[in-house]
Amino acid sequence: MDQLLQALVNGLLLGGFYGVMVLGFSVIWGVMGVINLAHGEFVMIGAYFAWVLNRSLGIDPFLSLIVIMPVMFFVGWLLQRVLINRIVERPHLIALLVTFGLSIALANLFKLFFTADPRTVPVSYNGSFELAGLTFPIVKTIVFGLSLVVMLALHIFLQYTRLGKSIRAAAQNKEAARIVGVEVGRVYAITFGICIALTAAAGAMVSTTIPVFPFMGPPFTLKAFTITALGGLGRIPGALLGGIILGVVETLVAIMVPGVGTNLGIATSFVLLVVILIVRPQGLLKGLRPMEVT
Amino acid sequence: MRTRRLETIFSSRNTFIGWIILLILLALYPQVTELSGIRLLQLTQIFIFITLASNWNLIGGMTGYVDFGHAVFFGVGAFVMGILVTQVQNYIVFAPGLSFWQALPIAGLAAMLFALLIGLPTLRLKGPYFSIAMLGTFVAMREIVRVLKDFTGGGRGLDLPPVLNRERDYYFMLVWMGLVLIAIWWIHRSEFGQSLMAIREDEVGAEMRGINTTKHKIIAFMLAAFSTGIIGGFWAFQNTYIDPDVVFIEQRTVEMVMASMLGGLGTVWGPPLGALILYVLQDVVWSRVPEGHLVVLGVLLIIIVLFVPEGILGTFKNPSSTSLGRLLRGYREEQPRPETVATE
């Protein structure tokens, strides 16, 4: 029972991180209709960014978010202007192929610069504390807390600010948004920038708990896809809920299948994905745009 | 009428005859001249490239279901081969490990059966969802193979009995490539192939016309998987060593996608042409920068998709359909793209 409860806690902590990791993917898909297969690579870039800052300047990975997010916002903005803008209104397939190419190029570019050796980002407060008989690893708890803050901030931004409202307007009906004076191109670029910044931030946070290497990306892309299918496109509460479901299922599989550990994380995620897509093709929750799977 | 002439030169029949002549020349090649082992190996690799690209084209090009995890069938074929050749005697007493020829069809059939199991749920999904589901299948299978240590040797992998016979490898792949190309050529002309292309153009419309789309898609998928599984099994035997990381590599899928896109998606002779160009590029140009060649490959894929989506053959056949063709032919006006109509 204790073990089960502990697994639930671990799954919950993991799920919070998944929630923030998936935001960028989910919002880009929801707003622009682009499935970004290079999503995991931006997690990887964020993680390397934190590693570099930590190694060269000794900056704490959580503190380095202040630097990483603005820089990656600009990177995302530029990328949207140069590349993604050309594929937004084309068929899904074009976007998939282009972002697939991007993911291969980015992963191997980083292998070129940083070699394939796994890196770790050390933090001084690497311990755990007990609460009500359950163990909470400090780093993972910080990641969870920060994730919640980020999600809340994005939610408020999308719901209540003028820019957030134009982003949602562009997602719901591009033509109508144009008519009422939303500059859709600009809104797309800003959205992409925000999403890349968030994704990189997730990468920087996760660099404290898992090894960082150039090919760490694809599992994140796949998990992001599963969570988005669970939580609906572009919905932040949905992202959190989907993330927690996946996190809990993954941890439960890890304790129930002996001798496997977390090695079946992707397989679990994949089975979950196929089941959702077949049982509920429109996604578990309603998103910014319908999924139209079959 | 430059276009008309190009079209006649690249007509299906002419290209078919050209390929048959090329195949016969290739069959005679090692007999006429003394070839070094490395040259035979290179040619065998080109055949593998071409066949894999053609297999992928059957589902990704003709049917329009872009498969981002097709290398999974290569991996299944390779591991079934490895297990049958090295592991069977551990489980069935008195049964010696199977030979190459006994195990190879089983490897192909296993990949085909796996395609049936995976295809039944995933081929019901729309294109993009299918693509991601296949990417998931690929990554998940790599994990599963790593976890099933008892059968697959886990991360340590399997050692197959080394049988070095480059000339046999060469002829096997030549024959298999020939068979696959002829089969694809035939499928392309047959009612079955036309149905596949109807599915690609308009799946609902195809269904309305009485085409059993699910059945067609699954058969195409299984055929592609069978051939890829055979090549996986062959590769395992040729390489004499397999582990999850050398068999399940993304690069293999990327190469299949790239070759098909480069040559012309959904055409019969485009993928072989693309595979040939890709191999030469990899061998001649990128071997000088071995570290960065996948970066170049990724960027090239983006460029092709954006500017030459119809591939080389498509550009020849209809120059106005791609940016490159328009540039070469001096077209000025932007052709309206039918797919840009907003779907919301």
XYZ file of C-alpha atoms in Angstrom:
638
model
C 0.000 0.000 0.000
C 2.801 2.356 1.001
C 4.644 1.399 -2.137
C 1.564 2.103 -4.206
C 1.039 5.468 -2.555
C 4.690 6.352 -3.092
C 4.364 5.379 -6.741
C 1.360 7.664 -7.026
C 3.365 10.540 -5.530
C 6.247 9.880 -7.923
C 3.827 9.706 -10.817
C 2.215 12.963 -9.761
C 5.583 14.741 -9.540
C 6.558 13.353 -12.940
C 3.157 14.313 -14.315
C 3.608 17.952 -13.314
C 6.809 18.061 -15.312
C 5.123 16.329 -18.264
C 2.410 18.953 -18.087
C 4.861 21.801 -18.651
C 6.919 19.781 -21.134
C 3.873 19.233 -23.327
C 2.611 22.844 -23.324
C 4.703 24.000 -26.254
C 3.729 21.037 -28.397
C 0.070 21.260 -27.502
C -0.293 25.014 -28.031
C 1.588 25.011 -31.359
C -0.667 22.228 -32.584
C -3.786 23.840 -31.209
C -3.064 27.314 -32.537
C -1.294 26.652 -35.832
C -2.284 23.076 -36.600
C 1.393 22.136 -36.908
C 2.496 18.863 -35.312
C 6.038 19.650 -34.255
C 8.078 16.456 -34.452
C 11.175 18.396 -33.390
C 9.549 19.098 -30.025
C 11.802 16.705 -28.091
C 14.852 18.314 -29.661
C 13.905 21.633 -28.095
C 13.702 19.901 -24.713
C 17.196 18.630 -25.463
C 18.420 22.104 -26.440
C 17.079 23.562 -23.201
C 18.813 20.835 -21.215
C 22.130 21.470 -22.950
C 21.672 25.206 -22.449
C 21.340 24.641 -18.698
C 24.320 22.304 -18.744
C 26.524 24.835 -20.542
C 25.526 27.678 -18.227
C 26.074 25.479 -15.204
C 29.446 24.229 -16.352
C 30.940 27.452 -17.617
C 29.424 29.984 -15.239
C 28.189 27.799 -12.413
C 24.639 29.069 -12.712
C 21.984 27.022 -10.959
C 19.823 25.233 -13.589
C 16.599 26.640 -12.152
C 18.037 30.143 -12.055
C 19.284 29.795 -15.626
C 15.667 29.783 -16.819
C 15.836 33.580 -16.679
C 18.445 33.494 -19.435
C 17.217 30.472 -21.363
C 13.615 31.512 -21.848
C 14.189 34.901 -23.542
C 16.938 33.483 -25.773
C 14.808 30.520 -26.797
C 11.832 32.799 -27.358
C 13.887 34.632 -29.922
C 15.073 31.357 -31.474
C 11.488 30.168 -31.772
C 10.318 33.490 -33.182
C 13.068 33.377 -35.807
C 12.363 29.754 -36.651
C 8.710 30.501 -37.187
C 9.538 33.426 -39.448
C 12.074 31.496 -41.512
C 10.658 27.992 -41.660
C 7.379 27.233 -39.933
C 5.510 30.087 -41.586
C 5.963 28.316 -44.915
C 4.219 25.176 -43.718
C 1.429 26.475 -41.497
C -1.251 26.419 -44.145
C 0.015 23.386 -46.031
C -1.217 19.824 -45.394
C -0.231 18.138 -42.129
C 2.126 15.856 -43.977
C 4.376 18.691 -45.130
C 4.682 19.967 -41.572
C 5.461 16.469 -40.317
C 8.185 15.903 -42.880
C 9.756 19.319 -42.333
C 9.805 19.039 -38.537
C 11.048 15.446 -38.838
C 13.968 16.713 -40.908
C 14.502 19.484 -38.374
C 14.611 17.008 -35.496
C 17.206 14.824 -37.240
C 19.326 17.853 -38.127
C 19.166 19.358 -34.622
C 19.945 16.112 -32.772
C 22.958 15.442 -34.956
C 24.112 19.042 -34.843
C 24.229 18.781 -31.072
C 26.034 15.474 -31.304
C 28.600 17.273 -33.439
C 29.159 19.987 -30.844
C 28.691 18.143 -27.579
C 29.464 14.476 -28.545
C 27.048 11.700 -27.653
C 28.335 11.413 -24.060
C 25.556 11.764 -21.500
C 25.981 14.841 -19.271
C 24.543 15.542 -15.863
C 23.757 18.874 -14.292
C 24.621 18.683 -10.598
C 22.650 20.565 -7.961
C 23.754 21.019 -4.357
C 20.330 20.318 -2.822
C 20.117 16.765 -4.092
C 18.232 14.988 -1.354
C 14.723 14.170 -0.305
C 12.382 14.976 2.544
C 9.698 12.954 4.266
C 6.115 14.064 4.548
C 3.336 11.892 5.992
C 5.459 8.787 5.548
C 6.135 9.513 1.888
C 9.437 10.463 0.291
C 9.643 13.613 -1.808
C 12.869 14.120 -3.770
C 13.689 17.832 -3.398
C 14.665 18.466 -7.027
C 11.593 16.766 -8.433
C 9.375 18.673 -6.043
C 10.919 21.965 -7.164
C 10.365 20.950 -10.806
C 6.759 20.119 -9.997
C 6.181 23.443 -8.210
C 7.832 25.464 -10.967
C 5.830 23.599 -13.578
C 2.594 24.527 -11.850
C 3.659 28.174 -11.690
C 4.568 28.223 -15.385
C 1.277 26.591 -16.353
C -0.721 29.010 -14.262
C 1.140 31.958 -15.779
C 0.509 30.738 -19.314
C -3.122 30.075 -18.522
C -3.616 33.615 -17.214
C -1.743 35.006 -20.192
C -3.917 33.144 -22.707
C -7.191 33.816 -20.925
C -6.913 37.433 -19.821
C -4.324 39.416 -21.774
C -5.008 41.047 -25.106
C -2.230 39.123 -26.849
C -3.414 35.863 -25.319
C -6.895 36.529 -26.574
C -5.626 37.186 -30.098
C -3.713 33.908 -29.970
C -6.882 32.060 -29.078
C -8.799 33.954 -31.714
C -6.261 32.979 -34.379
C -6.584 29.371 -33.264
C -10.359 29.315 -33.454
C -10.875 31.083 -36.738
C -7.961 32.540 -38.586
C -10.013 34.434 -41.163
C -12.328 35.996 -38.626
C -9.342 36.951 -36.475
C -7.822 38.692 -39.477
C -11.035 40.568 -40.096
C -11.159 41.938 -36.573
C -7.591 43.145 -36.854
C -5.400 40.378 -35.465
C -2.085 40.156 -37.277
C -2.091 36.394 -37.603
C 1.504 36.139 -38.844
C 2.809 38.107 -35.873
C 0.635 36.163 -33.453
C 1.934 32.867 -34.857
C 5.548 33.979 -34.486
C 4.973 35.068 -30.885
C 3.135 31.836 -30.098
C 5.928 29.763 -31.539
C 8.483 31.783 -29.583
C 6.595 31.303 -26.325
C 6.176 27.595 -26.956
C 9.846 27.040 -27.734
C 10.813 29.035 -24.643
C 8.526 26.878 -22.484
C 9.815 23.661 -24.027
C 13.419 24.675 -23.477
C 12.564 25.650 -19.904
C 11.158 22.158 -19.375
C 14.390 20.764 -20.772
C 16.482 22.895 -18.425
C 14.423 21.689 -15.469
C 14.619 18.020 -16.411
C 18.391 18.266 -16.889
C 18.669 18.082 -13.092
C 17.033 14.653 -12.932
C 18.058 12.750 -16.079
C 21.216 12.531 -18.193
C 21.433 14.964 -21.083
C 22.427 13.626 -24.509
C 21.705 14.612 -28.133
C 19.217 11.808 -28.818
C 17.043 12.271 -25.747
C 14.400 14.051 -27.813
C 12.144 11.519 -29.588
C 10.691 9.957 -26.398
C 9.613 13.436 -25.293
C 7.961 14.088 -28.649
C 6.075 10.839 -28.382
C 5.003 11.471 -24.806
C 3.933 14.986 -25.761
C 1.762 13.492 -28.469
C 0.156 11.031 -26.065
C -0.519 13.720 -23.481
C -1.973 16.068 -26.072
C -4.263 13.308 -27.290
C -5.336 12.807 -23.669
C -5.742 16.444 -22.740
C -6.949 18.147 -25.903
C -5.045 20.480 -28.213
C -3.807 23.705 -26.662
C -5.612 23.288 -23.331
C -3.465 23.939 -20.293
C -5.567 22.154 -17.641
C -5.806 19.285 -20.126
C -2.024 19.237 -20.466
C -1.638 18.988 -16.696
C -4.275 16.276 -16.391
C -2.855 14.306 -19.329
C 0.653 14.682 -17.941
C -0.394 13.379 -14.551
C -2.259 10.425 -16.084
C 0.804 9.468 -18.126
C 3.158 10.020 -15.186
C 1.085 7.852 -12.852
C 0.574 5.086 -15.439
C 4.302 5.022 -16.195
C 5.277 4.735 -12.536
C 2.667 2.070 -11.896
C 3.901 0.009 -14.840
C 7.416 0.381 -13.490
C 6.511 -1.128 -10.098
C 4.113 -3.752 -11.435
C 6.334 -5.271 -14.128
C 9.283 -6.703 -12.215
C 12.851 -6.273 -13.388
C 11.999 -3.630 -15.933
C 12.154 -0.373 -14.043
C 11.271 2.660 -16.109
C 12.613 1.071 -19.284
C 9.141 0.600 -20.696
C 8.157 4.260 -20.414
C 7.809 4.798 -24.138
C 6.114 1.475 -24.753
C 3.571 2.354 -22.056
C 3.039 5.744 -23.553
C 2.627 4.243 -26.993
C 0.041 1.683 -25.925
C -1.845 4.423 -24.120
C -1.724 6.583 -27.242
C -3.068 3.917 -29.576
C -5.817 3.025 -27.133
C -6.932 6.660 -26.832
C -6.786 7.295 -30.554
C -8.960 4.278 -31.238
C -11.375 4.485 -28.342
C -11.799 8.236 -28.407
C -10.603 9.615 -31.743
C -11.653 13.144 -30.817
C -9.318 13.131 -27.799
C -10.227 12.711 -24.180
C -10.955 16.393 -23.581
C -12.123 19.089 -25.944
C -9.268 21.213 -27.239
C -8.773 24.427 -29.167
C -9.380 22.501 -32.349
C -10.799 19.026 -32.917
C -8.400 16.127 -33.429
C -10.139 14.420 -36.375
C -8.206 11.211 -36.062
C -10.264 8.898 -38.230
C 7.310 20.728 -76.551
C 10.124 19.914 -74.197
C 7.770 18.582 -71.568
C 6.140 16.138 -73.932
C 9.514 14.737 -74.950
C 10.659 14.288 -71.384
C 7.442 12.546 -70.594
C 7.928 10.068 -73.433
C 11.507 9.358 -72.444
C 10.490 8.669 -68.862
C 7.430 6.649 -69.790
C 6.761 3.683 -67.594
C 7.583 1.179 -70.343
C 10.892 2.767 -71.345
C 12.070 3.031 -67.772
C 11.011 -0.549 -67.131
C 13.056 -1.803 -70.072
C 15.949 0.370 -68.966
C 15.868 -1.098 -65.479
C 15.674 -4.665 -66.808
C 18.772 -4.030 -68.920
C 20.498 -2.486 -65.919
C 19.614 -5.520 -63.784
C 21.019 -7.922 -66.388
C 24.216 -5.877 -66.653
C 24.535 -5.910 -62.880
C 24.047 -9.678 -62.834
C 26.876 -10.114 -65.349
C 29.121 -7.513 -63.727
C 30.932 -9.707 -61.156
C 31.331 -12.481 -63.765
C 32.943 -10.296 -66.379
C 35.348 -8.311 -64.232
C 37.188 -9.214 -61.104
C 35.508 -7.210 -58.357
C 37.010 -6.580 -54.979
C 35.018 -7.579 -51.915
C 34.505 -3.968 -50.904
C 33.029 -3.076 -54.285
C 30.591 -5.992 -54.066
C 29.649 -4.887 -50.566
C 29.005 -1.344 -51.760
C 26.809 -2.512 -54.593
C 24.923 -4.778 -52.194
C 24.361 -1.778 -49.948
C 23.011 0.212 -52.879
C 20.588 -2.629 -53.631
C 19.453 -2.598 -50.003
C 18.973 1.173 -50.198
C 16.920 0.935 -53.362
C 14.756 -1.925 -52.155
C 14.043 -0.305 -48.800
C 13.091 2.950 -50.491
C 10.758 1.086 -52.852
C 9.153 -0.776 -49.960
C 8.563 2.458 -48.120
C 7.164 4.033 -51.252
C 4.449 1.377 -51.435
C 2.861 2.548 -48.198
C 4.300 6.058 -47.848
C 4.159 7.149 -51.471
C 1.458 5.222 -53.286
C -0.975 4.904 -50.411
C -0.029 8.259 -48.903
C 0.414 6.920 -45.371
C 3.777 8.376 -44.388
C 5.409 5.793 -42.177
C 7.952 7.300 -39.789
C 8.765 3.941 -38.237
C 9.219 1.624 -41.172
C 12.637 0.591 -39.865
C 10.746 -1.338 -37.180
C 10.080 -4.098 -39.728
C 13.742 -4.177 -40.594
C 14.431 -4.634 -36.892
C 11.798 -7.329 -36.455
C 13.158 -9.220 -39.455
C 16.724 -8.911 -38.192
C 15.896 -10.074 -34.680
C 13.673 -12.959 -35.794
C 16.556 -14.035 -37.989
C 19.018 -13.685 -35.135
C 16.835 -15.614 -32.708
C 16.099 -18.408 -35.174
C 19.720 -18.855 -36.140
C 21.292 -18.656 -32.703
C 18.726 -19.151 -29.972
C 16.259 -21.811 -31.091
C 18.344 -24.740 -29.882
C 18.172 -23.337 -26.353
C 14.423 -23.847 -26.275
C 13.717 -26.828 -28.507
C 15.904 -29.775 -27.645
C 17.763 -31.420 -30.532
C 16.787 -28.641 -32.909
C 19.867 -27.074 -34.424
C 19.785 -23.401 -35.300
C 18.103 -22.821 -38.620
C 20.078 -22.033 -41.726
C 19.917 -18.751 -43.606
C 17.477 -20.000 -46.219
C 15.185 -21.626 -43.665
C 15.076 -18.618 -41.383
C 14.773 -15.885 -44.020
C 11.149 -16.495 -45.090
C 10.160 -16.773 -41.425
C 11.796 -13.391 -40.746
C 9.818 -11.864 -43.590
C 6.568 -13.484 -42.478
C 7.138 -12.379 -38.887
C 7.552 -8.776 -40.047
C 4.401 -9.169 -42.135
C 2.427 -10.552 -39.209
C 3.727 -7.727 -37.043
C 2.549 -5.275 -39.711
C -0.903 -6.857 -39.595
C -1.078 -6.530 -35.810
C 0.170 -2.938 -35.845
C -1.706 -1.944 -38.975
C -5.129 -3.088 -37.787
C -5.339 -0.312 -35.196
C -2.978 2.299 -36.681
C -4.109 2.259 -40.311
C -7.565 3.260 -39.175
C -6.071 6.578 -38.113
C -5.709 9.533 -40.439
C -2.345 10.203 -42.073
C -0.566 12.343 -39.475
C -1.778 10.207 -36.588
C -0.626 7.099 -38.367
C 2.813 8.703 -38.864
C 3.209 9.388 -35.168
C 1.798 6.029 -34.144
C 4.425 4.357 -36.324
C 7.167 6.513 -34.846
C 5.888 5.307 -31.476
C 5.896 1.678 -32.606
C 9.479 2.061 -33.674
C 10.738 3.630 -30.445
C 8.654 1.258 -28.322
C 9.935 -1.840 -30.130
C 13.512 -0.769 -29.540
C 12.736 -0.603 -25.839
C 10.897 -3.903 -25.808
C 13.709 -5.687 -27.643
C 16.152 -4.284 -25.110
C 14.017 -5.496 -22.220
C 13.466 -9.042 -23.551
C 17.022 -10.055 -22.652
C 16.379 -13.790 -22.724
C 15.524 -13.862 -26.410
C 17.304 -10.895 -27.892
C 20.386 -10.623 -25.740
C 19.178 -7.199 -24.558
C 21.647 -4.384 -25.119
C 24.466 -6.908 -25.625
C 22.860 -8.188 -28.796
C 23.282 -11.443 -30.703
C 26.221 -12.861 -32.628
C 25.293 -14.752 -35.771
C 27.567 -17.400 -37.275
C 29.937 -15.531 -39.574
C 29.561 -16.758 -43.132
C 31.474 -14.466 -45.410
C 30.261 -14.823 -48.972
C 30.070 -11.451 -50.621
C 29.112 -12.825 -54.012
C 26.135 -14.718 -52.608
C 25.032 -11.566 -50.761
C 25.364 -9.588 -53.969
C 23.246 -11.959 -56.010
C 20.665 -12.393 -53.305
C 20.083 -8.658 -52.986
C 20.156 -8.191 -56.757
C 17.448 -10.796 -57.223
C 15.389 -9.458 -54.344
C 15.684 -5.893 -55.610
C 14.655 -7.046 -59.080
C 11.635 -8.884 -57.727
C 10.553 -5.927 -55.596
C 10.945 -3.436 -58.441
C 8.990 -5.610 -60.840
C 6.315 -6.152 -58.198
C 6.048 -2.402 -57.557
C 5.908 -1.703 -61.282
C 3.164 -4.256 -61.653
C 1.251 -2.997 -58.609
C 1.454 0.547 -59.947
C -0.366 -0.542 -63.125
C -2.785 -2.951 -61.484
C -6.221 -2.229 -60.144
C -4.828 -2.772 -56.650
C -2.263 -0.025 -57.134
C -4.823 2.304 -58.648
C -6.997 1.737 -55.598
C -4.061 2.601 -53.343
C -3.550 5.844 -55.223
C -7.249 6.561 -55.021
C -6.943 6.205 -51.246
C -4.043 8.656 -51.270
C -5.946 11.242 -53.290
C -9.258 11.005 -51.481
C -9.893 8.263 -48.982
C -13.578 8.991 -48.437
C -14.096 9.185 -52.187
C -12.339 5.860 -52.665
C -14.559 4.312 -50.028
C -17.617 5.695 -51.831
C -16.468 4.109 -55.057
C -16.597 0.743 -53.356
C -12.906 0.279 -52.576
C -12.370 -1.602 -49.338
C -9.849 0.945 -48.102
C -8.906 -0.818 -44.865
C -8.175 -4.072 -46.678
C -6.130 -2.344 -49.371
C -4.123 -0.313 -46.890
C -3.347 -3.328 -44.736
C -2.303 -5.461 -47.707
C 0.012 -2.713 -48.989
C 1.418 -2.269 -45.488
C 1.997 -6.007 -45.064
C 3.680 -6.349 -48.457
C 6.034 -3.479 -47.652
C 6.743 -4.945 -44.219
C 7.403 -8.410 -45.665
C 10.057 -7.147 -48.026
C 11.614 -4.933 -45.371
C 11.637 -7.859 -42.938
C 13.416 -10.035 -45.507
C 16.055 -7.353 -45.911
C 16.351 -7.034 -42.137
C 16.935 -10.778 -41.865
C 19.437 -10.696 -44.691
C 21.226 -7.731 -43.148
C 21.480 -9.502 -39.785
C 23.135 -12.449 -41.484
C 25.439 -10.261 -43.528
C 26.420 -8.100 -40.589
C 26.795 -11.159 -38.273
C 26.012 -8.991 -35.260
C 22.799 -7.291 -34.168
C 21.775 -5.279 -31.141
C 18.856 -2.891 -30.618
C 20.998 0.158 -31.341
C 22.394 -0.925 -34.691
C 19.128 -2.392 -35.956
C 16.563 0.106 -34.725
C 18.133 3.343 -35.907
C 16.137 6.353 -37.039
C 18.582 6.948 -39.833
C 17.236 3.967 -41.740
C 13.707 5.381 -41.779
C 15.052 8.812 -42.684
C 16.913 7.338 -45.624
C 13.791 5.574 -46.897
C 11.734 8.759 -46.611
C 14.499 10.867 -48.134
C 15.116 8.585 -51.090
C 11.403 8.424 -51.919
C 10.919 12.168 -51.568
C 14.045 12.931 -53.579
C 13.142 10.656 -56.460
C 9.414 11.269 -56.497
C 6.839 10.106 -53.985
C 4.439 7.493 -55.331
C 6.267 6.929 -58.612
C 7.729 3.538 -59.494
C 11.217 4.601 -60.482
C 11.612 7.690 -58.332
C 12.558 5.969 -55.066
C 15.252 3.792 -56.706
C 16.673 6.877 -58.387
C 16.525 8.826 -55.144
C 18.168 5.955 -53.249
C 20.967 5.823 -55.787
C 21.592 9.571 -55.564
C 21.402 9.464 -51.793
C 23.892 6.612 -51.590
C 26.338 8.338 -53.888
C 25.964 11.566 -51.920
C 26.555 9.728 -48.646
C 29.478 7.786 -50.012
C 31.251 10.459 -51.999
C 30.410 13.752 -50.386
C 29.523 13.047 -46.802
C 32.144 10.406 -46.146
C 34.530 13.345 -45.918
C 32.475 14.814 -43.090
C 31.200 11.629 -41.454
C 30.190 13.457 -38.296
C 27.859 15.956 -39.852
C 26.239 14.014 -42.632
C 22.965 13.454 -40.795
C 22.701 17.188 -40.214
C 22.996 17.667 -43.960
C 20.452 14.886 -44.495
C 17.930 16.562 -42.207
C 18.371 19.972 -43.808
C 18.146 18.413 -47.260
C 14.868 16.754 -46.310
C 13.456 20.137 -45.295
C 14.636 21.730 -48.541
C 13.178 18.938 -50.674
C 9.822 19.018 -48.900
C 9.582 22.798 -49.201
C 10.870 23.333 -52.708
C 10.739 20.050 -54.642
C 7.881 18.127 -53.015
C 7.241 16.169 -56.205
C 10.817 14.919 -56.351
C 13.061 14.613 -59.369
C 10.729 12.497 -61.516
C 7.744 14.630 -60.580
C 9.664 17.731 -61.634
C 10.502 16.147 -64.972
C 6.941 15.073 -65.581
C 5.285 18.271 -64.513
C 7.799 21.115 -64.144
C 5.223 23.592 -62.974
C 4.350 21.506 -59.917
C 7.478 22.360 -57.933
C 9.368 25.557 -57.177
C 12.523 24.101 -58.698
C 10.745 23.117 -61.892
C 9.143 26.535 -62.179
C 12.525 28.129 -61.647
C 14.152 26.000 -64.348
C 11.364 26.486 -66.839
C 11.176 30.197 -66.166
C 7.610 30.169 -64.878
C 6.805 33.426 -63.228
C 3.273 33.173 -61.974
C 2.679 31.384 -58.694
C 0.617 28.263 -59.306
C -2.355 28.066 -56.974
C -1.957 25.119 -54.669
C -5.251 23.302 -54.221
C -4.319 22.143 -50.713
C -3.821 25.670 -49.379
C -7.561 26.132 -49.047
C -8.172 26.606 -45.358
C -9.973 23.627 -43.907
C -11.310 25.244 -40.764
